[in-house]
Amino acid sequence: MTMTWYDDFYQQSFLDNLKKTNTHLFLSQQGEGAEYLIEDLIKKLLCTNLRNQDPCGSCPACNHVFDEHPQIRILERSPELKIPVIAIDQVRELTSFIQLASNGEQDKKIIYIKEADILNQSSANALLKNLEEPSTNTYFILNSYNLAKILPTIISRSTLHKLPSPSKKESEDFLRDQGQETSIKFIDLSGNKPYYAINMSNQTELINQIVALLLKGKNFDMMSVNDNLLTNGSGFFIEILQKWIHDLAYFIEFNETLFFSNLKEKVGLISKQLSLKETLNFYKKLNEYKKLSETQVNKSIALDALIIDYKRIFI
Ligand SMILES: [Zn+2]
């Protein structure tokens, strides 16, 4: 079973539309599977012998591994740079690929930019030069999870495709179908993002450890705070904390939980010991922490300071 929430994008009509313009920008939420849809679409664009709308698997274009395909250039964050960015050198390296003569249907070329939002000003400008006069057989496929961060000049030159999010049922059906039953209980915590839920289920032990500590509330034992909690990065720890605080405050207002639905009773108990004002203040502070963890080169955070702030929300 495919990702049913993308059904419209698996249709022949979408592929036909895709061929009509050269630059496409896909927008979605991370963890919903857009990268798999896009890979599939690129394979379809290149296959010269589609069968029932699927790549045939045996034509010359289908005979290459995606990441090493001679007709595809992939631009992604360079791992050696600590700040996520697509550098201008990466864009410049495209020039010869783009300028290589391309004749006819069999010579399609794809430039796939995995995160269009991490193009900086100079790399975007270099890319734009290429977008200005694309040859008909060259396609720029851009993916992004953050429209707000994409330069307007890139947006204005692209055909936008806003991908829909899965419903909860679609996510659950998909995970079941993929043999990922254990990930289903992470659907709420993932924010209904099936691929993120799979990722989280691989972190079950860590998540349990974090939640067990948070459940102690005011009695949070500082001795148990250690860097193991940051195994998956400080951003991840803060995200779990944000969702936890969200649910504590949400429960006070609505008697419901959004993310920790399996712990509703415990969230209810602990929310009785809270100062709502302090909780909301802490929530705001966490947003700042989250931004810092995303932008700073030094990603380590003062975990104990964060936990002391957490303890303060309890009366
Ligand atoms: Zn093929």
PDB file of C-alpha atoms and ligand atoms in Angstrom:
ATOM      1  CA  MET A   1       0.000   0.000   0.000  1.00  0.00           C
ATOM      2  CA  THR A   2       1.244   3.419  -0.857  1.00  0.00           C
ATOM      3  CA  MET A   3       0.886   6.551   1.202  1.00  0.00           C
ATOM      4  CA  THR A   4      -2.819   7.014   0.543  1.00  0.00           C
ATOM      5  CA  TRP A   5      -2.746  10.676   1.595  1.00  0.00           C
ATOM      6  CA  TYR A   6      -0.688  11.313  -1.530  1.00  0.00           C
ATOM      7  CA  ASP A   7      -3.082   9.436  -3.832  1.00  0.00           C
ATOM      8  CA  ASP A   8      -3.624  12.398  -6.150  1.00  0.00           C
ATOM      9  CA  PHE A   9       0.116  12.696  -6.689  1.00  0.00           C
ATOM     10  CA  TYR A  10       0.492   9.114  -7.826  1.00  0.00           C
ATOM     11  CA  GLN A  11      -1.917   9.678 -10.722  1.00  0.00           C
ATOM     12  CA  GLN A  12      -0.797   9.855 -14.341  1.00  0.00           C
ATOM     13  CA  SER A  13      -2.416  13.286 -14.593  1.00  0.00           C
ATOM     14  CA  PHE A  14      -0.053  14.662 -11.954  1.00  0.00           C
ATOM     15  CA  LEU A  15       2.961  13.259 -13.740  1.00  0.00           C
ATOM     16  CA  ASP A  16       1.739  14.834 -16.971  1.00  0.00           C
ATOM     17  CA  ASN A  17       1.434  18.187 -15.216  1.00  0.00           C
ATOM     18  CA  LEU A  18       4.866  17.797 -13.698  1.00  0.00           C
ATOM     19  CA  LYS A  19       6.367  17.555 -17.170  1.00  0.00           C
ATOM     20  CA  LYS A  20       4.838  20.859 -18.241  1.00  0.00           C
ATOM     21  CA  THR A  21       7.067  23.108 -16.140  1.00  0.00           C
ATOM     22  CA  ASN A  22      10.692  22.730 -15.126  1.00  0.00           C
ATOM     23  CA  THR A  23      10.861  23.913 -11.549  1.00  0.00           C
ATOM     24  CA  HIS A  24       8.769  22.357  -8.815  1.00  0.00           C
ATOM     25  CA  LEU A  25       8.661  23.077  -5.120  1.00  0.00           C
ATOM     26  CA  PHE A  26       7.074  20.497  -2.832  1.00  0.00           C
ATOM     27  CA  LEU A  27       5.907  21.655   0.582  1.00  0.00           C
ATOM     28  CA  SER A  28       4.931  19.378   3.417  1.00  0.00           C
ATOM     29  CA  GLN A  29       5.526  18.500   7.046  1.00  0.00           C
ATOM     30  CA  GLN A  30       8.617  16.521   7.878  1.00  0.00           C
ATOM     31  CA  GLY A  31       7.934  12.910   8.819  1.00  0.00           C
ATOM     32  CA  GLU A  32       4.977  12.415   6.502  1.00  0.00           C
ATOM     33  CA  GLY A  33       6.920  10.738   3.705  1.00  0.00           C
ATOM     34  CA  ALA A  34       7.261  13.463   1.055  1.00  0.00           C
ATOM     35  CA  GLU A  35      10.820  12.393   0.265  1.00  0.00           C
ATOM     36  CA  TYR A  36       9.586   8.924  -0.742  1.00  0.00           C
ATOM     37  CA  LEU A  37       6.867  10.373  -2.956  1.00  0.00           C
ATOM     38  CA  ILE A  38       9.381  12.692  -4.620  1.00  0.00           C
ATOM     39  CA  GLU A  39      11.877   9.894  -5.239  1.00  0.00           C
ATOM     40  CA  ASP A  40       9.106   7.911  -6.850  1.00  0.00           C
ATOM     41  CA  LEU A  41       8.080  10.848  -9.043  1.00  0.00           C
ATOM     42  CA  ILE A  42      11.660  11.399 -10.185  1.00  0.00           C
ATOM     43  CA  LYS A  43      11.991   7.731 -11.124  1.00  0.00           C
ATOM     44  CA  LYS A  44       8.770   8.043 -13.101  1.00  0.00           C
ATOM     45  CA  LEU A  45      10.026  11.149 -14.872  1.00  0.00           C
ATOM     46  CA  LEU A  46      13.127   9.283 -15.975  1.00  0.00           C
ATOM     47  CA  CYS A  47      11.672   5.880 -16.850  1.00  0.00           C
ATOM     48  CA  THR A  48      11.160   5.545 -20.581  1.00  0.00           C
ATOM     49  CA  ASN A  49       8.804   2.626 -20.303  1.00  0.00           C
ATOM     50  CA  LEU A  50       6.263   3.214 -17.505  1.00  0.00           C
ATOM     51  CA  ARG A  51       4.079   0.249 -16.688  1.00  0.00           C
ATOM     52  CA  ASN A  52       0.738   0.941 -15.067  1.00  0.00           C
ATOM     53  CA  GLN A  53       2.136   4.292 -13.973  1.00  0.00           C
ATOM     54  CA  ASP A  54       5.077   2.616 -12.242  1.00  0.00           C
ATOM     55  CA  PRO A  55       8.741   2.717 -13.235  1.00  0.00           C
ATOM     56  CA  CYS A  56       9.411  -0.399 -15.321  1.00  0.00           C
ATOM     57  CA  GLY A  57      12.545  -1.401 -13.431  1.00  0.00           C
ATOM     58  CA  SER A  58      14.407  -2.517 -16.539  1.00  0.00           C
ATOM     59  CA  CYS A  59      14.915   0.406 -18.920  1.00  0.00           C
ATOM     60  CA  PRO A  60      18.352   2.129 -18.921  1.00  0.00           C
ATOM     61  CA  ALA A  61      17.048   4.896 -16.649  1.00  0.00           C
ATOM     62  CA  CYS A  62      15.641   2.395 -14.148  1.00  0.00           C
ATOM     63  CA  ASN A  63      18.921   0.526 -14.072  1.00  0.00           C
ATOM     64  CA  HIS A  64      20.667   2.884 -11.686  1.00  0.00           C
ATOM     65  CA  VAL A  65      20.671   3.312  -7.947  1.00  0.00           C
ATOM     66  CA  PHE A  66      18.833   6.550  -7.158  1.00  0.00           C
ATOM     67  CA  ASP A  67      21.691   8.209  -5.252  1.00  0.00           C
ATOM     68  CA  GLU A  68      24.215   7.446  -8.008  1.00  0.00           C
ATOM     69  CA  HIS A  69      22.006   8.002 -11.001  1.00  0.00           C
ATOM     70  CA  PRO A  70      23.891   9.724 -13.853  1.00  0.00           C
ATOM     71  CA  GLN A  71      20.764  11.732 -14.725  1.00  0.00           C
ATOM     72  CA  ILE A  72      20.209  12.984 -11.188  1.00  0.00           C
ATOM     73  CA  ARG A  73      22.137  15.476  -9.092  1.00  0.00           C
ATOM     74  CA  ILE A  74      21.143  15.647  -5.444  1.00  0.00           C
ATOM     75  CA  LEU A  75      21.846  18.748  -3.394  1.00  0.00           C
ATOM     76  CA  GLU A  76      21.653  18.319   0.354  1.00  0.00           C
ATOM     77  CA  ARG A  77      23.217  19.730   3.494  1.00  0.00           C
ATOM     78  CA  SER A  78      26.914  19.081   3.609  1.00  0.00           C
ATOM     79  CA  PRO A  79      27.578  16.905   6.646  1.00  0.00           C
ATOM     80  CA  GLU A  80      30.887  18.580   7.452  1.00  0.00           C
ATOM     81  CA  LEU A  81      29.201  21.942   8.066  1.00  0.00           C
ATOM     82  CA  LYS A  82      27.673  22.321  11.502  1.00  0.00           C
ATOM     83  CA  ILE A  83      25.056  24.804  10.374  1.00  0.00           C
ATOM     84  CA  PRO A  84      22.706  23.238   7.825  1.00  0.00           C
ATOM     85  CA  VAL A  85      23.263  24.957   4.506  1.00  0.00           C
ATOM     86  CA  ILE A  86      23.586  24.168   0.820  1.00  0.00           C
ATOM     87  CA  ALA A  87      26.801  25.909  -0.107  1.00  0.00           C
ATOM     88  CA  ILE A  88      27.376  27.878  -3.289  1.00  0.00           C
ATOM     89  CA  ASP A  89      30.074  25.424  -4.378  1.00  0.00           C
ATOM     90  CA  GLN A  90      27.499  22.666  -4.434  1.00  0.00           C
ATOM     91  CA  VAL A  91      25.331  24.743  -6.766  1.00  0.00           C
ATOM     92  CA  ARG A  92      28.304  25.682  -8.977  1.00  0.00           C
ATOM     93  CA  GLU A  93      29.118  22.041  -9.438  1.00  0.00           C
ATOM     94  CA  LEU A  94      25.773  21.693 -11.207  1.00  0.00           C
ATOM     95  CA  THR A  95      26.729  23.948 -14.082  1.00  0.00           C
ATOM     96  CA  SER A  96      28.567  21.417 -16.184  1.00  0.00           C
ATOM     97  CA  PHE A  97      25.845  18.838 -15.542  1.00  0.00           C
ATOM     98  CA  ILE A  98      23.181  21.272 -16.692  1.00  0.00           C
ATOM     99  CA  GLN A  99      25.146  22.461 -19.706  1.00  0.00           C
ATOM    100  CA  LEU A 100      25.828  18.977 -21.019  1.00  0.00           C
ATOM    101  CA  ALA A 101      23.866  18.601 -24.190  1.00  0.00           C
ATOM    102  CA  SER A 102      20.586  16.893 -23.712  1.00  0.00           C
ATOM    103  CA  ASN A 103      18.717  15.450 -26.629  1.00  0.00           C
ATOM    104  CA  GLY A 104      15.249  14.172 -26.361  1.00  0.00           C
ATOM    105  CA  GLU A 105      13.177  12.299 -23.874  1.00  0.00           C
ATOM    106  CA  GLN A 106      15.902   9.834 -22.920  1.00  0.00           C
ATOM    107  CA  ASP A 107      18.239  12.589 -21.759  1.00  0.00           C
ATOM    108  CA  LYS A 108      16.158  14.091 -19.001  1.00  0.00           C
ATOM    109  CA  LYS A 109      18.137  15.575 -16.174  1.00  0.00           C
ATOM    110  CA  ILE A 110      16.952  16.101 -12.640  1.00  0.00           C
ATOM    111  CA  ILE A 111      18.330  18.412 -10.013  1.00  0.00           C
ATOM    112  CA  TYR A 112      16.852  17.387  -6.698  1.00  0.00           C
ATOM    113  CA  ILE A 113      17.257  19.812  -3.806  1.00  0.00           C
ATOM    114  CA  LYS A 114      16.295  18.036  -0.629  1.00  0.00           C
ATOM    115  CA  GLU A 115      15.847  21.120   1.564  1.00  0.00           C
ATOM    116  CA  ALA A 116      15.192  24.260  -0.451  1.00  0.00           C
ATOM    117  CA  ASP A 117      15.023  26.293   2.754  1.00  0.00           C
ATOM    118  CA  ILE A 118      18.714  25.844   3.544  1.00  0.00           C
ATOM    119  CA  LEU A 119      19.892  27.496   0.338  1.00  0.00           C
ATOM    120  CA  ASN A 120      21.592  30.676   1.494  1.00  0.00           C
ATOM    121  CA  GLN A 121      21.425  33.935  -0.431  1.00  0.00           C
ATOM    122  CA  SER A 122      24.473  33.300  -2.594  1.00  0.00           C
ATOM    123  CA  SER A 123      23.713  29.673  -3.376  1.00  0.00           C
ATOM    124  CA  ALA A 124      20.116  30.642  -4.166  1.00  0.00           C
ATOM    125  CA  ASN A 125      21.321  33.354  -6.550  1.00  0.00           C
ATOM    126  CA  ALA A 126      23.594  30.884  -8.289  1.00  0.00           C
ATOM    127  CA  LEU A 127      20.716  28.452  -8.568  1.00  0.00           C
ATOM    128  CA  LEU A 128      18.378  31.124  -9.914  1.00  0.00           C
ATOM    129  CA  LYS A 129      20.710  31.741 -12.824  1.00  0.00           C
ATOM    130  CA  ASN A 130      20.166  28.132 -13.772  1.00  0.00           C
ATOM    131  CA  LEU A 131      16.423  28.367 -13.294  1.00  0.00           C
ATOM    132  CA  GLU A 132      16.141  31.329 -15.628  1.00  0.00           C
ATOM    133  CA  GLU A 133      16.744  29.429 -18.794  1.00  0.00           C
ATOM    134  CA  PRO A 134      16.217  25.765 -18.177  1.00  0.00           C
ATOM    135  CA  SER A 135      16.448  23.468 -21.126  1.00  0.00           C
ATOM    136  CA  THR A 136      13.208  21.599 -21.639  1.00  0.00           C
ATOM    137  CA  ASN A 137      14.581  18.319 -20.425  1.00  0.00           C
ATOM    138  CA  THR A 138      16.021  19.626 -17.181  1.00  0.00           C
ATOM    139  CA  TYR A 139      13.865  19.543 -14.075  1.00  0.00           C
ATOM    140  CA  PHE A 140      14.498  21.191 -10.756  1.00  0.00           C
ATOM    141  CA  ILE A 141      12.713  19.361  -7.977  1.00  0.00           C
ATOM    142  CA  LEU A 142      12.805  21.216  -4.686  1.00  0.00           C
ATOM    143  CA  ASN A 143      11.572  19.890  -1.379  1.00  0.00           C
ATOM    144  CA  SER A 144      10.950  21.855   1.791  1.00  0.00           C
ATOM    145  CA  TYR A 145       9.359  21.535   5.198  1.00  0.00           C
ATOM    146  CA  ASN A 146       9.548  25.237   5.884  1.00  0.00           C
ATOM    147  CA  LEU A 147       7.980  27.618   3.379  1.00  0.00           C
ATOM    148  CA  ALA A 148       8.692  30.625   5.592  1.00  0.00           C
ATOM    149  CA  LYS A 149      12.428  30.148   5.192  1.00  0.00           C
ATOM    150  CA  ILE A 150      12.522  29.873   1.412  1.00  0.00           C
ATOM    151  CA  LEU A 151      13.655  32.915  -0.486  1.00  0.00           C
ATOM    152  CA  PRO A 152      10.762  34.571  -2.370  1.00  0.00           C
ATOM    153  CA  THR A 153      12.759  34.575  -5.600  1.00  0.00           C
ATOM    154  CA  ILE A 154      12.883  30.776  -5.486  1.00  0.00           C
ATOM    155  CA  ILE A 155       9.176  30.501  -4.717  1.00  0.00           C
ATOM    156  CA  SER A 156       8.177  32.826  -7.534  1.00  0.00           C
ATOM    157  CA  ARG A 157       9.991  30.698 -10.095  1.00  0.00           C
ATOM    158  CA  SER A 158       8.546  27.399  -8.930  1.00  0.00           C
ATOM    159  CA  THR A 159       5.325  25.529  -9.413  1.00  0.00           C
ATOM    160  CA  LEU A 160       4.154  24.937  -5.847  1.00  0.00           C
ATOM    161  CA  HIS A 161       2.763  21.624  -4.675  1.00  0.00           C
ATOM    162  CA  LYS A 162       1.397  21.690  -1.154  1.00  0.00           C
ATOM    163  CA  LEU A 163       1.213  18.092  -0.068  1.00  0.00           C
ATOM    164  CA  PRO A 164      -1.651  17.042   2.200  1.00  0.00           C
ATOM    165  CA  SER A 165      -1.098  15.547   5.642  1.00  0.00           C
ATOM    166  CA  PRO A 166      -2.358  12.064   6.473  1.00  0.00           C
ATOM    167  CA  SER A 167      -5.396  11.586   8.654  1.00  0.00           C
ATOM    168  CA  LYS A 168      -4.849   9.620  11.842  1.00  0.00           C
ATOM    169  CA  LYS A 169      -6.536   6.610  10.307  1.00  0.00           C
ATOM    170  CA  GLU A 170      -4.393   6.823   7.173  1.00  0.00           C
ATOM    171  CA  SER A 171      -1.262   6.971   9.320  1.00  0.00           C
ATOM    172  CA  GLU A 172      -2.323   3.975  11.383  1.00  0.00           C
ATOM    173  CA  ASP A 173      -3.341   1.922   8.342  1.00  0.00           C
ATOM    174  CA  PHE A 174      -0.067   2.741   6.670  1.00  0.00           C
ATOM    175  CA  LEU A 175       2.041   1.707   9.675  1.00  0.00           C
ATOM    176  CA  ARG A 176       0.066  -1.511  10.079  1.00  0.00           C
ATOM    177  CA  ASP A 177       0.541  -2.272   6.415  1.00  0.00           C
ATOM    178  CA  GLN A 178       4.277  -1.648   6.712  1.00  0.00           C
ATOM    179  CA  GLY A 179       4.539  -4.077   9.611  1.00  0.00           C
ATOM    180  CA  GLN A 180       5.212  -1.177  11.976  1.00  0.00           C
ATOM    181  CA  GLU A 181       2.536  -1.944  14.564  1.00  0.00           C
ATOM    182  CA  THR A 182       4.817  -0.912  17.417  1.00  0.00           C
ATOM    183  CA  SER A 183       5.052   2.574  15.938  1.00  0.00           C
ATOM    184  CA  ILE A 184       1.298   3.128  16.062  1.00  0.00           C
ATOM    185  CA  LYS A 185       1.375   4.122  19.731  1.00  0.00           C
ATOM    186  CA  PHE A 186       3.713   6.986  18.812  1.00  0.00           C
ATOM    187  CA  ILE A 187       1.296   8.485  16.283  1.00  0.00           C
ATOM    188  CA  ASP A 188      -0.007  11.116  18.728  1.00  0.00           C
ATOM    189  CA  LEU A 189       3.413  12.000  20.091  1.00  0.00           C
ATOM    190  CA  SER A 190       4.771  12.338  16.560  1.00  0.00           C
ATOM    191  CA  GLY A 191       2.038  14.834  15.725  1.00  0.00           C
ATOM    192  CA  ASN A 192       0.440  12.307  13.363  1.00  0.00           C
ATOM    193  CA  LYS A 193       3.531  11.890  11.211  1.00  0.00           C
ATOM    194  CA  PRO A 194       3.919   8.222  10.354  1.00  0.00           C
ATOM    195  CA  TYR A 195       7.603   8.244   9.443  1.00  0.00           C
ATOM    196  CA  TYR A 196       8.386  10.262  12.536  1.00  0.00           C
ATOM    197  CA  ALA A 197       6.418   7.726  14.591  1.00  0.00           C
ATOM    198  CA  ILE A 198       8.667   4.956  13.226  1.00  0.00           C
ATOM    199  CA  ASN A 199      11.678   7.038  14.153  1.00  0.00           C
ATOM    200  CA  MET A 200      10.293   7.559  17.661  1.00  0.00           C
ATOM    201  CA  SER A 201       9.568   3.892  18.175  1.00  0.00           C
ATOM    202  CA  ASN A 202      13.276   3.280  17.614  1.00  0.00           C
ATOM    203  CA  GLN A 203      13.845   5.673  20.524  1.00  0.00           C
ATOM    204  CA  THR A 204      11.321   4.059  22.845  1.00  0.00           C
ATOM    205  CA  GLU A 205      13.766   3.568  25.683  1.00  0.00           C
ATOM    206  CA  LEU A 206      14.952   7.165  25.585  1.00  0.00           C
ATOM    207  CA  ILE A 207      11.416   8.554  25.404  1.00  0.00           C
ATOM    208  CA  ASN A 208      10.317   6.364  28.321  1.00  0.00           C
ATOM    209  CA  GLN A 209      13.277   7.564  30.330  1.00  0.00           C
ATOM    210  CA  ILE A 210      12.486  11.234  29.675  1.00  0.00           C
ATOM    211  CA  VAL A 211       8.794  10.819  30.411  1.00  0.00           C
ATOM    212  CA  ALA A 212       9.455   8.857  33.612  1.00  0.00           C
ATOM    213  CA  LEU A 213      11.518  11.765  34.901  1.00  0.00           C
ATOM    214  CA  LEU A 214       8.975  14.396  33.843  1.00  0.00           C
ATOM    215  CA  LEU A 215       6.226  12.442  35.596  1.00  0.00           C
ATOM    216  CA  LYS A 216       7.989  13.048  38.900  1.00  0.00           C
ATOM    217  CA  GLY A 217       7.063  16.724  38.607  1.00  0.00           C
ATOM    218  CA  LYS A 218       8.320  18.746  41.539  1.00  0.00           C
ATOM    219  CA  ASN A 219      10.118  15.679  42.864  1.00  0.00           C
ATOM    220  CA  PHE A 220      12.255  15.486  39.774  1.00  0.00           C
ATOM    221  CA  ASP A 221      15.531  14.144  41.061  1.00  0.00           C
ATOM    222  CA  MET A 222      18.374  16.307  39.793  1.00  0.00           C
ATOM    223  CA  MET A 223      20.780  13.428  40.351  1.00  0.00           C
ATOM    224  CA  SER A 224      19.074  11.538  37.549  1.00  0.00           C
ATOM    225  CA  VAL A 225      19.676  14.324  35.032  1.00  0.00           C
ATOM    226  CA  ASN A 226      22.464  13.238  32.748  1.00  0.00           C
ATOM    227  CA  ASP A 227      23.576  13.569  29.190  1.00  0.00           C
ATOM    228  CA  ASN A 228      21.944  10.244  28.277  1.00  0.00           C
ATOM    229  CA  LEU A 229      18.757  12.275  28.009  1.00  0.00           C
ATOM    230  CA  LEU A 230      20.350  14.107  25.100  1.00  0.00           C
ATOM    231  CA  THR A 231      21.294  10.960  23.183  1.00  0.00           C
ATOM    232  CA  ASN A 232      19.097  12.057  20.322  1.00  0.00           C
ATOM    233  CA  GLY A 233      20.147  15.699  20.509  1.00  0.00           C
ATOM    234  CA  SER A 234      18.953  18.567  22.655  1.00  0.00           C
ATOM    235  CA  GLY A 235      16.364  19.510  20.020  1.00  0.00           C
ATOM    236  CA  PHE A 236      14.635  16.178  20.488  1.00  0.00           C
ATOM    237  CA  PHE A 237      14.677  16.450  24.276  1.00  0.00           C
ATOM    238  CA  ILE A 238      13.192  19.948  24.116  1.00  0.00           C
ATOM    239  CA  GLU A 239      10.548  18.801  21.662  1.00  0.00           C
ATOM    240  CA  ILE A 240       9.379  16.025  24.002  1.00  0.00           C
ATOM    241  CA  LEU A 241       9.376  18.529  26.866  1.00  0.00           C
ATOM    242  CA  GLN A 242       7.401  21.047  24.780  1.00  0.00           C
ATOM    243  CA  LYS A 243       4.754  18.475  23.952  1.00  0.00           C
ATOM    244  CA  TRP A 244       4.612  17.407  27.583  1.00  0.00           C
ATOM    245  CA  ILE A 245       4.133  20.991  28.816  1.00  0.00           C
ATOM    246  CA  HIS A 246       1.596  21.555  26.074  1.00  0.00           C
ATOM    247  CA  ASP A 247      -0.436  18.596  27.280  1.00  0.00           C
ATOM    248  CA  LEU A 248      -0.242  19.630  30.941  1.00  0.00           C
ATOM    249  CA  ALA A 249      -1.619  23.069  30.098  1.00  0.00           C
ATOM    250  CA  TYR A 250      -4.089  21.646  27.599  1.00  0.00           C
ATOM    251  CA  PHE A 251      -5.455  19.264  30.196  1.00  0.00           C
ATOM    252  CA  ILE A 252      -6.134  22.120  32.622  1.00  0.00           C
ATOM    253  CA  GLU A 253      -8.153  23.911  29.945  1.00  0.00           C
ATOM    254  CA  PHE A 254      -9.863  21.058  28.108  1.00  0.00           C
ATOM    255  CA  ASN A 255      -9.473  17.908  30.189  1.00  0.00           C
ATOM    256  CA  GLU A 256      -7.777  16.315  27.191  1.00  0.00           C
ATOM    257  CA  THR A 257      -4.335  15.443  25.915  1.00  0.00           C
ATOM    258  CA  LEU A 258      -3.044  15.743  22.364  1.00  0.00           C
ATOM    259  CA  PHE A 259       0.346  14.070  22.410  1.00  0.00           C
ATOM    260  CA  PHE A 260       0.419  11.787  25.454  1.00  0.00           C
ATOM    261  CA  SER A 261      -2.969  10.162  24.981  1.00  0.00           C
ATOM    262  CA  ASN A 262      -1.796   6.898  26.589  1.00  0.00           C
ATOM    263  CA  LEU A 263      -0.820   8.793  29.750  1.00  0.00           C
ATOM    264  CA  LYS A 264      -3.955  10.894  30.042  1.00  0.00           C
ATOM    265  CA  GLU A 265      -4.712   9.846  33.606  1.00  0.00           C
ATOM    266  CA  LYS A 266      -1.225  10.645  34.834  1.00  0.00           C
ATOM    267  CA  VAL A 267      -1.175  13.946  32.961  1.00  0.00           C
ATOM    268  CA  GLY A 268      -4.496  14.746  34.680  1.00  0.00           C
ATOM    269  CA  LEU A 269      -3.035  14.048  38.122  1.00  0.00           C
ATOM    270  CA  ILE A 270       0.118  16.005  37.604  1.00  0.00           C
ATOM    271  CA  SER A 271      -1.666  18.976  36.011  1.00  0.00           C
ATOM    272  CA  LYS A 272      -3.464  19.506  39.348  1.00  0.00           C
ATOM    273  CA  GLN A 273      -0.151  20.479  40.922  1.00  0.00           C
ATOM    274  CA  LEU A 274       0.625  23.209  38.405  1.00  0.00           C
ATOM    275  CA  SER A 275       0.608  26.946  38.253  1.00  0.00           C
ATOM    276  CA  LEU A 276      -0.917  27.616  34.828  1.00  0.00           C
ATOM    277  CA  LYS A 277       0.815  30.995  34.594  1.00  0.00           C
ATOM    278  CA  GLU A 278       4.251  29.529  35.298  1.00  0.00           C
ATOM    279  CA  THR A 279       3.525  26.669  32.910  1.00  0.00           C
ATOM    280  CA  LEU A 280       2.727  29.033  30.052  1.00  0.00           C
ATOM    281  CA  ASN A 281       5.826  31.080  30.827  1.00  0.00           C
ATOM    282  CA  PHE A 282       7.931  27.962  30.737  1.00  0.00           C
ATOM    283  CA  TYR A 283       6.335  26.960  27.444  1.00  0.00           C
ATOM    284  CA  LYS A 284       7.408  30.275  25.911  1.00  0.00           C
ATOM    285  CA  LYS A 285      10.898  29.823  27.269  1.00  0.00           C
ATOM    286  CA  LEU A 286      11.070  26.372  25.689  1.00  0.00           C
ATOM    287  CA  ASN A 287      10.336  27.886  22.292  1.00  0.00           C
ATOM    288  CA  GLU A 288      13.408  30.038  22.725  1.00  0.00           C
ATOM    289  CA  TYR A 289      15.463  27.040  23.774  1.00  0.00           C
ATOM    290  CA  LYS A 290      14.210  25.158  20.716  1.00  0.00           C
ATOM    291  CA  LYS A 291      15.235  27.961  18.365  1.00  0.00           C
ATOM    292  CA  LEU A 292      18.666  28.078  19.971  1.00  0.00           C
ATOM    293  CA  SER A 293      19.112  24.341  19.595  1.00  0.00           C
ATOM    294  CA  GLU A 294      18.309  24.650  15.883  1.00  0.00           C
ATOM    295  CA  THR A 295      20.486  27.597  15.028  1.00  0.00           C
ATOM    296  CA  GLN A 296      23.451  27.491  17.310  1.00  0.00           C
ATOM    297  CA  VAL A 297      26.626  25.794  16.321  1.00  0.00           C
ATOM    298  CA  ASN A 298      27.104  24.612  19.854  1.00  0.00           C
ATOM    299  CA  LYS A 299      24.052  22.502  20.365  1.00  0.00           C
ATOM    300  CA  SER A 300      24.614  21.527  23.950  1.00  0.00           C
ATOM    301  CA  ILE A 301      22.163  23.048  26.381  1.00  0.00           C
ATOM    302  CA  ALA A 302      22.329  23.507  30.098  1.00  0.00           C
ATOM    303  CA  LEU A 303      20.076  20.605  30.902  1.00  0.00           C
ATOM    304  CA  ASP A 304      20.048  21.155  34.645  1.00  0.00           C
ATOM    305  CA  ALA A 305      19.015  24.809  34.221  1.00  0.00           C
ATOM    306  CA  LEU A 306      16.141  23.681  32.029  1.00  0.00           C
ATOM    307  CA  ILE A 307      15.034  21.129  34.608  1.00  0.00           C
ATOM    308  CA  ILE A 308      15.187  23.660  37.445  1.00  0.00           C
ATOM    309  CA  ASP A 309      12.846  25.834  35.356  1.00  0.00           C
ATOM    310  CA  TYR A 310      10.575  22.833  34.873  1.00  0.00           C
ATOM    311  CA  LYS A 311      10.356  22.216  38.609  1.00  0.00           C
ATOM    312  CA  ARG A 312       9.276  25.836  39.106  1.00  0.00           C
ATOM    313  CA  ILE A 313       5.979  25.325  37.298  1.00  0.00           C
ATOM    314  CA  PHE A 314       4.750  23.179  40.172  1.00  0.00           C
ATOM    315  CA  ILE A 315       3.059  24.825  43.129  1.00  0.00           C
TER     316      ILE A 315
HETATM  317 ZN    ZN B   1      12.073   2.190 -16.605  1.00  0.00          ZN
END
